Coordinates of C-alpha atoms and ligand atoms in Angstrom, one line a residue:
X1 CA 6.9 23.2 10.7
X2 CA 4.5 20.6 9.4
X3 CA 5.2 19.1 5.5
X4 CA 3.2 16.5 4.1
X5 CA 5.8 13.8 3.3
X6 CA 5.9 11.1 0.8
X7 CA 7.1 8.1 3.1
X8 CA 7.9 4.6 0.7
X9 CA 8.4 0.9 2.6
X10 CA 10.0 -1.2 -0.1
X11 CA 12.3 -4.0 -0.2
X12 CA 11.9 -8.2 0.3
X13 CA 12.0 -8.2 4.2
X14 CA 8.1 -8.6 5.9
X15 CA 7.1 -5.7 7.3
X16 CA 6.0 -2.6 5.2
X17 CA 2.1 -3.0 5.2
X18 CA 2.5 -3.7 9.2
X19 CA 4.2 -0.3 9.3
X20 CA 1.7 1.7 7.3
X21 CA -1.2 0.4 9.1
X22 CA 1.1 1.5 12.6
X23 CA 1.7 5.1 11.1
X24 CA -2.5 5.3 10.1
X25 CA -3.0 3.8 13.2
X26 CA -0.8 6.8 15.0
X27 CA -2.1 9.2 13.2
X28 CA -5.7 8.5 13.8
X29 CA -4.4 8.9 17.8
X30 CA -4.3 12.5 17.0
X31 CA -7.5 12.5 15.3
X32 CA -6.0 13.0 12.0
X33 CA -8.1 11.9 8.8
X34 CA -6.8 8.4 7.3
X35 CA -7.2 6.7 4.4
X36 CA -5.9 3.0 3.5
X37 CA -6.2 2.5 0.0
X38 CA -4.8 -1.6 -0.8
X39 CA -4.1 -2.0 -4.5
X40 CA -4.0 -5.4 -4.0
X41 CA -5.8 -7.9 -1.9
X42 CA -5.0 -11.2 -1.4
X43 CA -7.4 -14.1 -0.6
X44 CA -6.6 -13.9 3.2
X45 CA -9.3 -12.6 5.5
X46 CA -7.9 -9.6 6.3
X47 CA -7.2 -9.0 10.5
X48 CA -7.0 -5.0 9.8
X49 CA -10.2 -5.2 7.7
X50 CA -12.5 -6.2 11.4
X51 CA -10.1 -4.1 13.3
X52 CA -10.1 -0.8 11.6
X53 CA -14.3 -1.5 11.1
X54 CA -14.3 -2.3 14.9
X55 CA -11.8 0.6 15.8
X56 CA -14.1 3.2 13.2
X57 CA -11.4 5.9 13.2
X58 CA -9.8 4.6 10.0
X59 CA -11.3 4.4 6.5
X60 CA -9.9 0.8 4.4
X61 CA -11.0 -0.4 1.4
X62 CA -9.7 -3.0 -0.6
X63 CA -9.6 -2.5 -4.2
X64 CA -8.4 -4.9 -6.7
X65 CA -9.5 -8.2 -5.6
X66 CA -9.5 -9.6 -9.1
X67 CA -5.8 -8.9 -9.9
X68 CA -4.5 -12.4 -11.5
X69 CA -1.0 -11.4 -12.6
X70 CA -1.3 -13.2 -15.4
X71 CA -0.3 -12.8 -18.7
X72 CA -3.4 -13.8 -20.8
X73 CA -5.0 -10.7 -18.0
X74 CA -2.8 -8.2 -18.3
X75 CA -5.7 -5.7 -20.1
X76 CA -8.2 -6.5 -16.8
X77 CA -5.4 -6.1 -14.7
X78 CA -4.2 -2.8 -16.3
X79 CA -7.9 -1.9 -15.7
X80 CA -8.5 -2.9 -12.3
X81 CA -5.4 -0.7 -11.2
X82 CA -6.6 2.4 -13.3
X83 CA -9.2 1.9 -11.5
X84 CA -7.7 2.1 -8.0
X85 CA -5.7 4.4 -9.3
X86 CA -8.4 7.2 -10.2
X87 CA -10.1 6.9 -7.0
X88 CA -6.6 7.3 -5.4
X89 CA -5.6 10.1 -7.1
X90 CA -9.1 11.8 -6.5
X91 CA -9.3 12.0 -3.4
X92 CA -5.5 13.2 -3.0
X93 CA -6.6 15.9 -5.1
X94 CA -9.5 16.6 -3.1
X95 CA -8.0 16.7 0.3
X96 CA -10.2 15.0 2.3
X97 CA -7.4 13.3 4.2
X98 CA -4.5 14.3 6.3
X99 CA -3.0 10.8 5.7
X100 CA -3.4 8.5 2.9
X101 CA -2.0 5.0 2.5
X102 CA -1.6 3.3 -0.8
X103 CA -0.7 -0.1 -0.1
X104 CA 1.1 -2.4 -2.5
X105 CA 1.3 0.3 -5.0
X106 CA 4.6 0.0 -5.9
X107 CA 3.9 -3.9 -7.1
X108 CA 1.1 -2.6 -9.3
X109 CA 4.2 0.4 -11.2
X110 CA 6.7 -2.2 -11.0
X111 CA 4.2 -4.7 -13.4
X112 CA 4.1 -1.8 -15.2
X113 CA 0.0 -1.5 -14.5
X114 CA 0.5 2.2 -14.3
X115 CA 2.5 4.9 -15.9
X116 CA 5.0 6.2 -12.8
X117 CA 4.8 9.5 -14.3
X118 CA 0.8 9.9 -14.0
X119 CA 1.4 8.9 -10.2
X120 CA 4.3 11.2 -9.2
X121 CA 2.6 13.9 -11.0
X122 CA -0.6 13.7 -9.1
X123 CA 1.6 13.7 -6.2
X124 CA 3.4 16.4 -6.8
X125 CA 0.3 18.7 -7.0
X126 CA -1.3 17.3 -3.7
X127 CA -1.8 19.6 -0.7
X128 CA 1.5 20.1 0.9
X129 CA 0.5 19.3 4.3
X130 CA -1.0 15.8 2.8
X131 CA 1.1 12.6 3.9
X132 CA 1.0 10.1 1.4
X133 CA 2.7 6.2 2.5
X134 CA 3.3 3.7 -0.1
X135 CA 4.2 0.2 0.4
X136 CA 5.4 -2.8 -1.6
X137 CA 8.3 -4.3 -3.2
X138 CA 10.5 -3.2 -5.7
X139 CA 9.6 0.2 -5.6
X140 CA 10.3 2.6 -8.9
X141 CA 13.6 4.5 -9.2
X142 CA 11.7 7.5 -9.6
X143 CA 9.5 7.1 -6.8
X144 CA 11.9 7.1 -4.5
X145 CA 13.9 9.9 -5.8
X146 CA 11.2 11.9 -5.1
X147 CA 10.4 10.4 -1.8
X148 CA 10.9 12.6 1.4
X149 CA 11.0 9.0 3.2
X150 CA 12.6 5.6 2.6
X151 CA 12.7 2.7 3.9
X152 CA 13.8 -0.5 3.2
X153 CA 13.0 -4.1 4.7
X154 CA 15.3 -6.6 4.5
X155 CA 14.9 -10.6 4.9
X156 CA 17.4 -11.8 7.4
X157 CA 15.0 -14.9 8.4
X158 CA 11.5 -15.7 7.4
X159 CA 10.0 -18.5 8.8
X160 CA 8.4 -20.3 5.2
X161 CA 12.3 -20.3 4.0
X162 CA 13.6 -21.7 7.0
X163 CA 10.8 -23.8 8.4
X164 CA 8.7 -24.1 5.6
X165 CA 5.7 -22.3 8.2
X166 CA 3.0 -21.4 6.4
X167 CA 1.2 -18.0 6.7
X168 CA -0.4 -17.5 10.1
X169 CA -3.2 -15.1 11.0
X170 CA -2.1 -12.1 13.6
X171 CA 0.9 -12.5 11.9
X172 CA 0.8 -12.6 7.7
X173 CA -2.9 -11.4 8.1
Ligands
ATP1 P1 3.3 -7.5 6.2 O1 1.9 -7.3 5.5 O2 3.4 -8.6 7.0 O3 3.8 -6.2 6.8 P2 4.8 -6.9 3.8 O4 3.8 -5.9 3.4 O5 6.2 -6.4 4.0 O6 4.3 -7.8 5.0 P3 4.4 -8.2 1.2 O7 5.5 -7.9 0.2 O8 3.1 -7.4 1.1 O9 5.0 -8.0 2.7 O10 4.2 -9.8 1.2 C1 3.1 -10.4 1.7 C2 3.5 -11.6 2.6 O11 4.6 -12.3 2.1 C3 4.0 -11.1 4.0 O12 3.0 -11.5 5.0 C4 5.2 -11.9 4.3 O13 5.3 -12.6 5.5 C5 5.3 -12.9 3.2 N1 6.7 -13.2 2.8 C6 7.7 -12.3 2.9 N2 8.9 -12.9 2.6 C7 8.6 -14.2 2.4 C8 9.3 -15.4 2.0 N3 10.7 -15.4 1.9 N4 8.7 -16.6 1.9 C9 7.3 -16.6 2.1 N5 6.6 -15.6 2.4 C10 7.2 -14.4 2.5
MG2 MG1 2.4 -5.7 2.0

């Protein structure tokens, strides 16, 4: 029996955008249709961004690269992520994927930048052999009640609290 699941990686511990891009990653093995949607991009350069263009199997775009979390932004914020978030939720609706990853969501519904409700209700409706993965921390109460799939990272070491290291590239991104 195949069932599209709705997977969640939450929690403080590194890990849960590295694990998406290794499920989109195994999925596209078995020429399955992916889609990795990032709600919010830092000002890193990307590794996955060259890798996935190089690799060609796996469709990434970055959306949101003028989030500011600020306070005085909040309206351009709330914008950029209803933004994402209409794109997202159209091509869920649509089908065109067997696998669909919406990274960092759960930052953008813990600010508050989107009504959970809306979300869960567009997933609710989608195909039921779609996969949707969300990452990010401090997911929603609701989302993961009505998550098929959680996990959570946990922080046991990292190496900026203990060493003060600074983001490295292979590694952060
Ligand atoms: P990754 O993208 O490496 O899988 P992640 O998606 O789990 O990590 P995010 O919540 O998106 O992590 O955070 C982005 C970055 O913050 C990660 O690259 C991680 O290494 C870094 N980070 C996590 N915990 C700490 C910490 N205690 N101090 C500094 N940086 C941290
Ligand atoms: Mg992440």
């Amino acid at each position: 029996m195949s069932k599209g699941l709705l997977i969640v990686f939450t929690g403080n511990g590194k890990g849960k955008t590295t694990a998406a891009l290794g499920m989109a990653v195994r999925a596209a093995g078995h020429s399955m249709r992916t889609l990795i949607l990032q709600f919010i991009k830092g000002a890193w350069n990307y590794g996955e961004l060259e890798a996935l263009k190089r690799f060609g199997e796996i469709e990434i775009r970055p959306l949101g690269t003028g989030f500011t979390w600020k306070k005085e932004n909040l309206d351009e914020d709330r914008r950029l992520a209803g933004v994402g978030w209409k794109l997202a939720a159209e091509v869920i609706e649509r089908g065109d994927y067997d696998i669909v990853v919406l990274d960092e969501l759960n930052l953008v519904l813990a600010y508050g930048l989107l009504p959970v409700a809306e979300v869960l209700d567009t997933l609710g409706r989608r195909s039921q052999s779609l996969h949707v993965v969300i990452t990010g921390r401090s997911a929603p109460e609701e989302l993961l009640a009505a998550a098929d799939l959680v996990t959570e990272m946990r922080e046991v070491k990292h190496p900026y609290r203990e060493q003060s290291i600074r983001a490295q590239k292979g590694i952060e991104f």
